[in-house]
Short mmCIF file of N, CA and C in Angstrom, two decimals:
data_model
loop_
_atom_site.label_atom_id
_atom_site.label_comp_id
_atom_site.label_asym_id
_atom_site.label_seq_id
_atom_site.Cartn_x
_atom_site.Cartn_y
_atom_site.Cartn_z
N ILE A 1 4.23 -8.10 6.42
CA ILE A 1 5.65 -7.78 6.52
C ILE A 1 6.04 -7.75 8.00
N ASP A 2 7.23 -8.20 8.25
CA ASP A 2 7.76 -8.16 9.62
C ASP A 2 8.35 -6.76 9.82
N GLU A 3 7.58 -5.88 10.45
CA GLU A 3 7.99 -4.48 10.59
C GLU A 3 9.28 -4.34 11.39
N ASP A 4 9.46 -5.16 12.41
CA ASP A 4 10.68 -5.07 13.21
C ASP A 4 11.90 -5.44 12.37
N ALA A 5 11.77 -6.49 11.55
CA ALA A 5 12.88 -6.91 10.69
C ALA A 5 13.18 -5.83 9.65
N LEU A 6 12.14 -5.25 9.08
CA LEU A 6 12.34 -4.18 8.09
C LEU A 6 13.02 -2.98 8.75
N TYR A 7 12.55 -2.61 9.91
CA TYR A 7 13.14 -1.48 10.63
C TYR A 7 14.63 -1.73 10.85
N ASP A 8 14.95 -2.90 11.37
CA ASP A 8 16.36 -3.23 11.65
C ASP A 8 17.20 -3.25 10.38
N ALA A 9 16.65 -3.80 9.29
CA ALA A 9 17.40 -3.89 8.04
C ALA A 9 17.65 -2.51 7.45
N VAL A 10 16.66 -1.63 7.52
CA VAL A 10 16.83 -0.27 6.99
C VAL A 10 17.76 0.53 7.89
N LYS A 11 17.58 0.40 9.18
CA LYS A 11 18.41 1.14 10.14
C LYS A 11 19.89 0.76 10.00
N SER A 12 20.15 -0.52 9.74
CA SER A 12 21.54 -0.99 9.62
C SER A 12 22.14 -0.72 8.25
N GLY A 13 21.31 -0.37 7.26
CA GLY A 13 21.80 -0.12 5.92
C GLY A 13 21.76 -1.35 5.02
N LYS A 14 21.33 -2.47 5.57
CA LYS A 14 21.22 -3.69 4.77
C LYS A 14 20.16 -3.52 3.67
N VAL A 15 19.13 -2.78 3.98
CA VAL A 15 18.10 -2.40 3.01
C VAL A 15 18.14 -0.89 2.92
N ILE A 16 18.18 -0.36 1.69
CA ILE A 16 18.35 1.08 1.52
C ILE A 16 17.07 1.88 1.79
N GLY A 17 15.92 1.23 1.64
CA GLY A 17 14.66 1.92 1.89
C GLY A 17 13.50 1.03 1.51
N ALA A 18 12.31 1.51 1.76
CA ALA A 18 11.11 0.73 1.44
C ALA A 18 9.92 1.67 1.30
N ALA A 19 8.92 1.21 0.57
CA ALA A 19 7.67 1.94 0.43
C ALA A 19 6.54 0.97 0.75
N LEU A 20 5.63 1.40 1.61
CA LEU A 20 4.52 0.55 2.03
C LEU A 20 3.20 1.27 1.77
N ASP A 21 2.20 0.47 1.38
CA ASP A 21 0.89 1.03 1.05
C ASP A 21 -0.22 0.42 1.90
N VAL A 22 0.06 -0.67 2.57
CA VAL A 22 -0.93 -1.38 3.39
C VAL A 22 -0.29 -1.69 4.74
N TYR A 23 -1.09 -1.60 5.79
CA TYR A 23 -0.56 -1.76 7.15
C TYR A 23 -1.45 -2.70 7.96
N CYS A 24 -0.88 -3.28 9.00
CA CYS A 24 -1.65 -4.17 9.88
C CYS A 24 -2.76 -3.42 10.60
N SER A 25 -2.49 -2.20 10.99
CA SER A 25 -3.50 -1.38 11.65
C SER A 25 -3.37 0.05 11.13
N GLU A 26 -4.48 0.72 11.07
CA GLU A 26 -4.48 2.10 10.58
C GLU A 26 -5.26 3.00 11.52
N PRO A 27 -4.87 4.24 11.66
CA PRO A 27 -3.71 4.83 11.00
C PRO A 27 -2.42 4.24 11.55
N TYR A 28 -1.42 4.16 10.69
CA TYR A 28 -0.14 3.55 11.09
C TYR A 28 0.57 4.45 12.09
N LYS A 29 1.02 3.84 13.17
CA LYS A 29 1.71 4.61 14.22
C LYS A 29 3.00 3.95 14.67
N GLY A 30 3.50 2.99 13.88
CA GLY A 30 4.68 2.23 14.27
C GLY A 30 5.98 2.98 14.14
N ARG A 31 7.05 2.29 14.49
CA ARG A 31 8.36 2.94 14.52
C ARG A 31 8.99 3.13 13.14
N LEU A 32 8.39 2.57 12.09
CA LEU A 32 8.90 2.85 10.75
C LEU A 32 8.80 4.33 10.42
N LEU A 33 7.91 5.03 11.11
CA LEU A 33 7.77 6.48 10.92
C LEU A 33 9.03 7.25 11.31
N GLU A 34 9.89 6.63 12.10
CA GLU A 34 11.12 7.27 12.55
C GLU A 34 12.17 7.38 11.44
N LEU A 35 12.03 6.56 10.39
CA LEU A 35 13.06 6.47 9.36
C LEU A 35 12.72 7.32 8.14
N ASP A 36 13.71 8.10 7.69
CA ASP A 36 13.51 8.98 6.54
C ASP A 36 13.44 8.24 5.21
N ASN A 37 13.96 7.02 5.16
CA ASN A 37 13.97 6.28 3.90
C ASN A 37 12.90 5.18 3.86
N ILE A 38 11.86 5.36 4.65
CA ILE A 38 10.66 4.53 4.59
C ILE A 38 9.53 5.45 4.13
N TYR A 39 8.87 5.06 3.05
CA TYR A 39 7.78 5.87 2.50
C TYR A 39 6.46 5.16 2.75
N LEU A 40 5.55 5.83 3.40
CA LEU A 40 4.25 5.27 3.74
C LEU A 40 3.18 6.05 3.01
N THR A 41 2.37 5.34 2.22
CA THR A 41 1.31 6.00 1.46
C THR A 41 -0.05 5.44 1.89
N PRO A 42 -1.10 6.22 1.75
CA PRO A 42 -2.43 5.78 2.17
C PRO A 42 -3.19 5.04 1.06
N HIS A 43 -2.76 3.83 0.78
CA HIS A 43 -3.43 2.97 -0.22
C HIS A 43 -3.53 3.64 -1.59
N LEU A 44 -2.45 4.18 -2.05
CA LEU A 44 -2.44 4.87 -3.34
C LEU A 44 -2.18 3.93 -4.52
N GLY A 45 -1.90 2.67 -4.24
CA GLY A 45 -1.60 1.72 -5.31
C GLY A 45 -2.71 1.62 -6.34
N ALA A 46 -3.93 1.79 -5.92
CA ALA A 46 -5.06 1.69 -6.85
C ALA A 46 -5.41 3.04 -7.48
N SER A 47 -4.60 4.04 -7.27
CA SER A 47 -4.91 5.37 -7.78
C SER A 47 -4.25 5.68 -9.12
N THR A 48 -3.64 4.70 -9.76
CA THR A 48 -3.05 4.95 -11.07
C THR A 48 -4.14 4.96 -12.14
N LYS A 49 -3.84 5.55 -13.27
CA LYS A 49 -4.80 5.56 -14.38
C LYS A 49 -5.16 4.14 -14.80
N GLU A 50 -4.14 3.28 -14.85
CA GLU A 50 -4.37 1.90 -15.27
C GLU A 50 -5.27 1.16 -14.30
N ALA A 51 -5.04 1.35 -13.02
CA ALA A 51 -5.87 0.67 -12.02
C ALA A 51 -7.30 1.18 -12.06
N GLN A 52 -7.48 2.47 -12.22
CA GLN A 52 -8.83 3.03 -12.28
C GLN A 52 -9.58 2.53 -13.52
N LYS A 53 -8.88 2.41 -14.63
CA LYS A 53 -9.50 1.90 -15.85
C LYS A 53 -9.93 0.44 -15.65
N ARG A 54 -9.07 -0.35 -15.03
CA ARG A 54 -9.38 -1.76 -14.77
C ARG A 54 -10.56 -1.89 -13.82
N ILE A 55 -10.60 -1.09 -12.80
CA ILE A 55 -11.71 -1.13 -11.84
C ILE A 55 -13.01 -0.73 -12.53
N GLY A 56 -12.94 0.28 -13.40
CA GLY A 56 -14.13 0.70 -14.15
C GLY A 56 -14.67 -0.43 -15.01
N LYS A 57 -13.78 -1.14 -15.69
CA LYS A 57 -14.20 -2.27 -16.53
C LYS A 57 -14.84 -3.38 -15.68
N GLU A 58 -14.24 -3.64 -14.52
CA GLU A 58 -14.79 -4.67 -13.63
C GLU A 58 -16.19 -4.28 -13.15
N LEU A 59 -16.37 -3.02 -12.80
CA LEU A 59 -17.68 -2.57 -12.32
C LEU A 59 -18.73 -2.68 -13.42
N VAL A 60 -18.37 -2.33 -14.64
CA VAL A 60 -19.31 -2.44 -15.76
C VAL A 60 -19.69 -3.90 -15.96
N SER A 61 -18.73 -4.80 -15.90
CA SER A 61 -19.02 -6.24 -16.06
C SER A 61 -19.95 -6.74 -14.97
N ILE A 62 -19.72 -6.31 -13.75
CA ILE A 62 -20.57 -6.73 -12.63
C ILE A 62 -21.99 -6.20 -12.82
N LEU A 63 -22.10 -4.93 -13.17
CA LEU A 63 -23.43 -4.33 -13.39
C LEU A 63 -24.17 -5.01 -14.54
N GLN A 64 -23.47 -5.32 -15.63
CA GLN A 64 -24.10 -5.99 -16.76
C GLN A 64 -24.61 -7.37 -16.35
N ALA A 65 -23.80 -8.09 -15.58
CA ALA A 65 -24.20 -9.43 -15.13
C ALA A 65 -25.41 -9.34 -14.22
N GLU A 66 -25.45 -8.35 -13.35
CA GLU A 66 -26.58 -8.18 -12.45
C GLU A 66 -27.87 -7.82 -13.21
N LEU A 67 -27.72 -6.96 -14.22
CA LEU A 67 -28.89 -6.54 -15.00
C LEU A 67 -29.46 -7.69 -15.83
N LYS A 68 -28.60 -8.61 -16.25
CA LYS A 68 -29.05 -9.78 -17.00
C LYS A 68 -29.75 -10.79 -16.12
N GLY A 69 -29.50 -10.70 -14.84
CA GLY A 69 -30.17 -11.53 -13.86
C GLY A 69 -29.46 -12.79 -13.60
#
C-alpha cells in the first residue's frame, strides 16, 4: 500500500478510514499513527475461528503426508 497516498486520502476525507494488518516494517512507526480513523492491528487476520480451523486442517494434512513418507 502507498502509505503516503492513504494518509493524504484519509486526511482530506476522500477515504473515511482504513484498517491495516500487515506493514512494510515492524513495529510500525509511520505517520498513519497520527490519524484516529486508521486502525492498525498486529496480524490478527489469522486469529479468527475459521482461520484457525483451516490452519489446523492444513497442519494435519502436512503431518499425514510426512508420516506416509
